[in-house]
Amino acid sequence: MIEVSSFSKTIRGHKVLREINLTVRPGEIVGVKGPNGSGKTMLLRAIAGLVYSDAGAIFINGIKLGPGVPYPVNLGLLIETPSFLAHYTGLDNCRLLASIRNTVTVEDIKTILRQVGLDPQDRRPFHKYSLGMKQRLGLAVAFMERPDVVLLDEPTNALDQDGVEMFKSLICKARGCGASIVITSHDDKVLGMVSDRMALVEEGRLIEEKPPMRDSNICCSQSMGGRDE
Amino acid sequence: MIGVYNGLRFDLRAGKRYLLLSVALGATVAFTVILGGWVKASAYQIDWSEFTLGDNALLILAGLLPPDQIERDSILFPIGWMLLWTACALAPIAYVGKYGKGYFGVSSLLKSKKRSSWFLAKCIWALIATFLFWIAVAITAMFLTSINSGHFSLEASSSIEAINLSRNDELLDSPYDLTSFLLMIPLIGALFVLPLVVISLLKNELFAFLTVLVSLLPALLIVSGFIPGEYLMAVRSDCFLSTGISSIQSLAYAVLVGFFSTLVGALIFRGSNIVGMVETYD
């Protein structure tokens, strides 16, 4: 569970987040929208433990994030344009990152690559990937270790329609496995289809929360649970 | 510790190309500078075919005598020495600067869970890269020695005029036994690189390279125990000068600089904000 409690942050004299309060329960997807520069990405960085608070706190499963505190859960993150080792294949990049914690097998990695629409056997190095392929690889890395917390910034950037459908499937599966998920996007349609709640951020403030404007959550209409083995 | 081990294992794989770069740079610079030294020796009508391993090593590691001990118009900028130390720092600075940041670096950081483990792994990786550089330098120097004289003594005598030393009271008599200097220099070099790696990580690669120049250039103009370059020149050591710096002094300085830069860097990094499009640590 993610609990953001009166979190404020100033960077280089500019107040980027102001007394943000937000709770994301396990198995819940919160969509965050707002104009450019509103603080959406900074909020994700804060939840990821990449920036620390000037006031307030962030708790992940009851543990307060801060300097010297190891990140308490398995986190999947996609922020800005994903970049990897240029001369390695997608599979090799994934394997390298997965080797740090050693919680998934090569077969697991190949499965997730197929799920995001990439070929595990593709020998092309990363620097030859299109923008859409890079985004897909970023999603693969974010989801490959079955994270408990998923933070995605503009996850459907550069994705075609198939890619968007793939993304929806991935996120619904993670939700079904109990992950706490926060997505930021300019794409109201995507946010509306997958989010349980929407939060609007402006000038660093979370100014309202509301249910998404749609008939149903696409995740509810899909069968949940279990892992794609 | 397991976090540091996993992080190091990751960096050894992810930074494989940069480790190879370190080796290639060491070999290339050593080869080029020693060969250049032989050409210069020929110009001075010195028989380079008699150069020992010590002489060949001196061609790349000599540096410059203290400025008050040489004629101003006979100062020759030690290009080979500058090239060597710049090349020594290149691969560590480049790898850490490029792949310690950005999405890939941040991903590896988050998977490491502890910032300190991740940071220390990068520092250890940089030490390994620097050791590989010096192994390449040593092997190249030994290879070239096997081609010219075949004498693997660490004493230097014949090359000194080729590196343009002037005679003075403090200069010891030849031959110059470089053993203590040469045995310590890889470790001193590795510790010299650590603060540069920390700067590359906390600031950027360009800043780190500027620091290389700031560390080396002032030593050509002044004598000061605070300037890193002072400890990296063979001709300022007690192998050459009666008042020269001992290897133990150099090692102590390097250990202090390496240790404190790593400690301070780790403490800063621990509380840094990781922000920006091209990730910077604030």
Short mmCIF file of C-alpha atoms in Angstrom, two decimals, chain B:
data_model
loop_
_atom_site.label_atom_id
_atom_site.label_comp_id
_atom_site.label_asym_id
_atom_site.label_seq_id
_atom_site.Cartn_x
_atom_site.Cartn_y
_atom_site.Cartn_z
CA MET B 1 27.42 -6.70 1.58
CA ILE B 2 25.31 -8.97 -0.60
CA GLY B 3 23.87 -5.84 -2.18
CA VAL B 4 27.34 -4.58 -3.06
CA TYR B 5 28.26 -7.98 -4.46
CA ASN B 6 25.14 -8.17 -6.64
CA GLY B 7 25.64 -4.59 -7.75
CA LEU B 8 29.28 -5.24 -8.65
CA ARG B 9 28.37 -8.37 -10.54
CA PHE B 10 25.83 -6.31 -12.46
CA ASP B 11 28.36 -3.57 -13.24
CA LEU B 12 30.99 -6.07 -14.37
CA ARG B 13 28.51 -7.36 -16.94
CA ALA B 14 26.90 -4.07 -17.89
CA GLY B 15 30.24 -2.30 -18.02
CA LYS B 16 32.10 -5.04 -19.89
CA ARG B 17 32.69 -2.81 -22.90
CA TYR B 18 34.15 -0.12 -20.71
CA LEU B 19 36.46 -2.60 -19.01
CA LEU B 20 37.70 -3.60 -22.45
CA LEU B 21 38.05 0.10 -23.27
CA SER B 22 40.24 0.53 -20.20
CA VAL B 23 42.49 -2.30 -21.34
CA ALA B 24 42.64 -0.97 -24.89
CA LEU B 25 43.46 2.54 -23.70
CA GLY B 26 46.20 1.29 -21.38
CA ALA B 27 47.82 -0.73 -24.11
CA THR B 28 47.46 1.96 -26.77
CA VAL B 29 48.77 4.83 -24.68
CA ALA B 30 51.68 2.80 -23.35
CA PHE B 31 52.57 1.59 -26.83
CA THR B 32 52.34 5.05 -28.38
CA VAL B 33 54.22 6.91 -25.69
CA ILE B 34 57.03 4.38 -25.38
CA LEU B 35 57.51 4.25 -29.12
CA GLY B 36 57.46 8.03 -29.19
CA GLY B 37 60.11 7.98 -26.48
CA TRP B 38 62.31 5.73 -28.60
CA VAL B 39 61.98 8.12 -31.53
CA LYS B 40 62.91 11.03 -29.30
CA ALA B 41 65.85 9.07 -27.89
CA SER B 42 67.09 8.50 -31.44
CA ALA B 43 66.95 12.24 -32.01
CA TYR B 44 69.19 12.68 -28.96
CA GLN B 45 71.42 9.90 -30.29
CA ILE B 46 70.61 7.74 -27.29
CA ASP B 47 70.61 4.01 -27.89
CA TRP B 48 67.00 3.07 -27.11
CA SER B 49 67.70 -0.57 -27.87
CA GLU B 50 69.38 -0.72 -24.46
CA PHE B 51 66.37 0.66 -22.58
CA THR B 52 65.38 -1.54 -19.69
CA LEU B 53 61.82 -2.04 -18.50
CA GLY B 54 62.50 0.73 -16.00
CA ASP B 55 63.60 3.07 -18.78
CA ASN B 56 60.50 2.28 -20.84
CA ALA B 57 58.28 2.79 -17.82
CA LEU B 58 59.96 6.11 -17.17
CA LEU B 59 59.09 7.28 -20.66
CA ILE B 60 55.42 7.21 -19.70
CA LEU B 61 55.53 7.90 -15.97
CA ALA B 62 58.27 10.49 -15.61
CA GLY B 63 56.24 13.66 -15.59
CA LEU B 64 58.27 16.81 -14.95
CA LEU B 65 60.89 17.77 -12.41
CA PRO B 66 59.86 20.44 -9.90
CA PRO B 67 59.77 23.70 -11.89
CA ASP B 68 62.42 25.38 -9.78
CA GLN B 69 64.88 22.71 -10.81
CA ILE B 70 64.74 23.01 -14.56
CA GLU B 71 65.59 25.72 -16.99
CA ARG B 72 62.42 27.50 -18.04
CA ASP B 73 63.25 27.32 -21.70
CA SER B 74 63.91 23.63 -21.48
CA ILE B 75 60.52 22.66 -20.08
CA LEU B 76 58.93 20.07 -22.26
CA PHE B 77 55.27 19.52 -21.60
CA PRO B 78 54.94 15.87 -20.54
CA ILE B 79 52.31 14.96 -23.09
CA GLY B 80 52.71 11.24 -22.59
CA TRP B 81 52.24 11.53 -18.85
CA MET B 82 49.12 13.71 -19.27
CA LEU B 83 47.76 11.31 -21.87
CA LEU B 84 48.34 8.34 -19.62
CA TRP B 85 46.49 9.73 -16.61
CA THR B 86 43.66 11.13 -18.66
CA ALA B 87 43.24 7.77 -20.39
CA CYS B 88 43.37 6.02 -17.01
CA ALA B 89 40.32 7.97 -15.85
CA LEU B 90 38.39 7.88 -19.14
CA ALA B 91 36.57 4.54 -19.01
CA PRO B 92 35.52 4.73 -15.33
CA ILE B 93 34.25 8.28 -15.70
CA ALA B 94 32.43 7.46 -18.94
CA TYR B 95 30.71 4.28 -17.72
CA VAL B 96 29.58 5.70 -14.42
CA GLY B 97 28.54 8.98 -15.98
CA LYS B 98 26.58 7.38 -18.79
CA TYR B 99 25.05 4.29 -17.24
CA GLY B 100 24.99 5.37 -13.64
CA LYS B 101 22.33 7.84 -14.68
CA GLY B 102 19.41 7.84 -17.06
CA TYR B 103 16.61 5.34 -16.99
CA PHE B 104 18.98 2.36 -16.99
CA GLY B 105 20.98 3.67 -14.07
CA VAL B 106 17.88 4.54 -12.07
CA SER B 107 16.37 1.11 -12.82
CA SER B 108 19.49 -0.61 -11.55
CA LEU B 109 19.49 1.67 -8.51
CA LEU B 110 15.90 0.83 -7.60
CA LYS B 111 16.51 -2.88 -8.03
CA SER B 112 19.52 -2.60 -5.73
CA LYS B 113 17.15 -1.17 -3.10
CA LYS B 114 19.96 0.43 -1.13
CA ARG B 115 21.64 3.48 -2.60
CA SER B 116 24.85 2.85 -0.65
CA SER B 117 25.25 -0.66 -2.07
CA TRP B 118 24.74 0.61 -5.59
CA PHE B 119 27.18 3.48 -5.09
CA LEU B 120 29.89 1.32 -3.54
CA ALA B 121 29.53 -1.23 -6.33
CA LYS B 122 30.21 1.54 -8.87
CA CYS B 123 33.31 2.62 -6.94
CA ILE B 124 34.66 -0.93 -6.78
CA TRP B 125 33.95 -1.36 -10.48
CA ALA B 126 36.00 1.79 -11.15
CA LEU B 127 38.90 0.39 -9.12
CA ILE B 128 38.80 -2.81 -11.17
CA ALA B 129 38.71 -0.86 -14.44
CA THR B 130 41.74 1.13 -13.34
CA PHE B 131 43.68 -1.97 -12.31
CA LEU B 132 42.96 -3.49 -15.71
CA PHE B 133 44.28 -0.30 -17.31
CA TRP B 134 47.55 -0.63 -15.42
CA ILE B 135 47.87 -4.32 -16.16
CA ALA B 136 47.57 -3.46 -19.85
CA VAL B 137 50.20 -0.73 -19.46
CA ALA B 138 52.55 -3.15 -17.70
CA ILE B 139 52.10 -5.93 -20.25
CA THR B 140 52.63 -3.50 -23.12
CA ALA B 141 55.78 -2.11 -21.53
CA MET B 142 57.10 -5.64 -20.95
CA PHE B 143 56.27 -6.61 -24.52
CA LEU B 144 58.13 -3.61 -25.93
CA THR B 145 61.05 -4.28 -23.59
CA SER B 146 61.22 -7.83 -24.90
CA ILE B 147 61.55 -6.34 -28.39
CA ASN B 148 64.29 -3.83 -27.65
CA SER B 149 66.70 -4.82 -24.89
CA GLY B 150 65.08 -7.80 -23.22
CA HIS B 151 66.31 -6.38 -19.89
CA PHE B 152 63.43 -6.45 -17.39
CA SER B 153 65.23 -4.59 -14.66
CA LEU B 154 63.22 -1.84 -13.00
CA GLU B 155 66.27 0.39 -12.91
CA ALA B 156 66.35 3.32 -15.31
CA SER B 157 69.44 5.09 -16.50
CA SER B 158 69.60 5.46 -20.22
CA SER B 159 66.28 7.17 -20.77
CA ILE B 160 66.72 10.19 -18.55
CA GLU B 161 68.22 12.42 -21.16
CA ALA B 162 65.45 11.47 -23.53
CA ILE B 163 62.96 12.86 -21.01
CA ASN B 164 64.99 16.01 -20.69
CA LEU B 165 66.02 16.07 -17.05
CA SER B 166 68.45 18.74 -16.03
CA ARG B 167 71.21 17.98 -13.61
CA ASN B 168 70.93 19.49 -10.13
CA ASP B 169 71.97 18.82 -6.56
CA GLU B 170 68.83 17.01 -5.53
CA LEU B 171 68.89 14.55 -8.37
CA LEU B 172 70.21 11.21 -7.24
CA ASP B 173 72.83 9.37 -9.23
CA SER B 174 71.69 6.92 -11.85
CA PRO B 175 70.67 4.18 -12.17
CA TYR B 176 67.28 4.98 -10.63
CA ASP B 177 65.52 2.11 -8.97
CA LEU B 178 61.85 2.54 -9.79
CA THR B 179 60.66 -0.59 -8.02
CA SER B 180 58.82 1.05 -5.15
CA PHE B 181 57.19 3.65 -7.40
CA LEU B 182 56.11 1.17 -10.06
CA LEU B 183 54.70 -1.32 -7.59
CA MET B 184 52.59 1.34 -5.89
CA ILE B 185 51.42 3.28 -8.92
CA PRO B 186 48.48 1.03 -9.93
CA LEU B 187 46.99 1.33 -6.45
CA ILE B 188 47.69 5.04 -6.26
CA GLY B 189 46.22 5.44 -9.72
CA ALA B 190 43.07 3.56 -8.78
CA LEU B 191 42.56 5.71 -5.71
CA PHE B 192 43.21 8.82 -7.81
CA VAL B 193 40.36 7.79 -10.10
CA LEU B 194 37.83 7.32 -7.27
CA PRO B 195 37.09 11.00 -6.65
CA LEU B 196 36.70 11.49 -10.39
CA VAL B 197 34.14 8.70 -10.53
CA VAL B 198 32.26 10.23 -7.60
CA ILE B 199 32.23 13.59 -9.39
CA SER B 200 31.05 11.95 -12.60
CA LEU B 201 28.18 10.36 -10.73
CA LEU B 202 27.13 13.34 -8.66
CA LYS B 203 27.73 15.97 -11.30
CA ASN B 204 28.62 14.89 -14.86
CA GLU B 205 31.41 13.46 -16.99
CA LEU B 206 32.57 16.84 -18.28
CA PHE B 207 33.05 18.15 -14.77
CA ALA B 208 34.98 15.00 -13.91
CA PHE B 209 37.30 15.49 -16.88
CA LEU B 210 37.89 19.09 -15.95
CA THR B 211 38.84 17.81 -12.52
CA VAL B 212 41.40 15.51 -14.16
CA LEU B 213 43.04 18.54 -15.71
CA VAL B 214 42.85 20.51 -12.49
CA SER B 215 44.45 17.57 -10.67
CA LEU B 216 47.34 17.27 -13.09
CA LEU B 217 48.22 20.61 -14.66
CA PRO B 218 49.05 22.68 -11.57
CA ALA B 219 51.72 20.11 -10.65
CA LEU B 220 53.63 21.17 -13.75
CA LEU B 221 53.86 24.73 -12.47
CA ILE B 222 54.10 24.48 -8.69
CA VAL B 223 55.13 22.05 -6.00
CA SER B 224 52.46 21.33 -3.43
CA GLY B 225 51.51 18.30 -1.41
CA PHE B 226 47.85 19.10 -2.06
CA ILE B 227 48.03 18.61 -5.81
CA PRO B 228 47.31 15.01 -6.88
CA GLY B 229 49.60 15.28 -9.90
CA GLU B 230 52.56 15.67 -7.57
CA TYR B 231 52.19 12.05 -6.48
CA LEU B 232 51.82 10.65 -9.96
CA MET B 233 55.19 11.67 -11.41
CA ALA B 234 58.10 9.28 -11.14
CA VAL B 235 60.66 12.11 -11.23
CA ARG B 236 59.17 13.72 -8.12
CA SER B 237 59.54 10.53 -6.13
CA ASP B 238 62.38 9.58 -3.84
CA CYS B 239 63.54 7.25 -6.62
CA PHE B 240 64.95 10.39 -8.28
CA LEU B 241 65.19 13.19 -5.79
CA SER B 242 66.78 13.20 -2.37
CA THR B 243 63.82 15.33 -1.28
CA GLY B 244 61.33 13.35 -3.33
CA ILE B 245 58.03 11.87 -2.22
CA SER B 246 58.23 8.35 -0.89
CA SER B 247 55.87 5.67 -2.12
CA ILE B 248 54.43 5.35 1.37
CA GLN B 249 53.62 9.07 1.40
CA SER B 250 52.00 8.77 -2.01
CA LEU B 251 50.00 5.76 -0.93
CA ALA B 252 48.85 7.46 2.28
CA TYR B 253 47.72 10.52 0.31
CA ALA B 254 45.92 8.36 -2.22
CA VAL B 255 44.21 6.28 0.46
CA LEU B 256 43.02 9.45 2.24
CA VAL B 257 41.75 11.03 -0.96
CA GLY B 258 40.13 7.82 -2.18
CA PHE B 259 38.55 6.97 1.15
CA PHE B 260 37.20 10.43 1.94
CA SER B 261 35.91 11.08 -1.56
CA THR B 262 34.05 7.77 -1.51
CA LEU B 263 32.68 8.42 1.97
CA VAL B 264 31.60 11.96 1.22
CA GLY B 265 30.20 10.89 -2.15
CA ALA B 266 28.19 8.09 -0.55
CA LEU B 267 26.78 10.43 2.09
CA ILE B 268 25.80 13.02 -0.52
CA PHE B 269 24.33 10.40 -2.80
CA ARG B 270 22.35 8.87 0.07
CA GLY B 271 20.30 12.02 0.44
CA SER B 272 20.32 13.25 -3.15
CA ASN B 273 17.28 14.00 -5.24
CA ILE B 274 17.25 12.12 -8.53
CA VAL B 275 15.50 14.40 -10.96
CA GLY B 276 15.54 15.64 -14.51
CA MET B 277 15.24 14.38 -18.05
CA VAL B 278 18.88 13.46 -18.26
CA GLU B 279 19.05 12.25 -14.73
CA THR B 280 21.12 14.39 -12.48
CA TYR B 281 21.75 13.92 -8.84
CA ASP B 282 20.89 17.05 -6.95
#
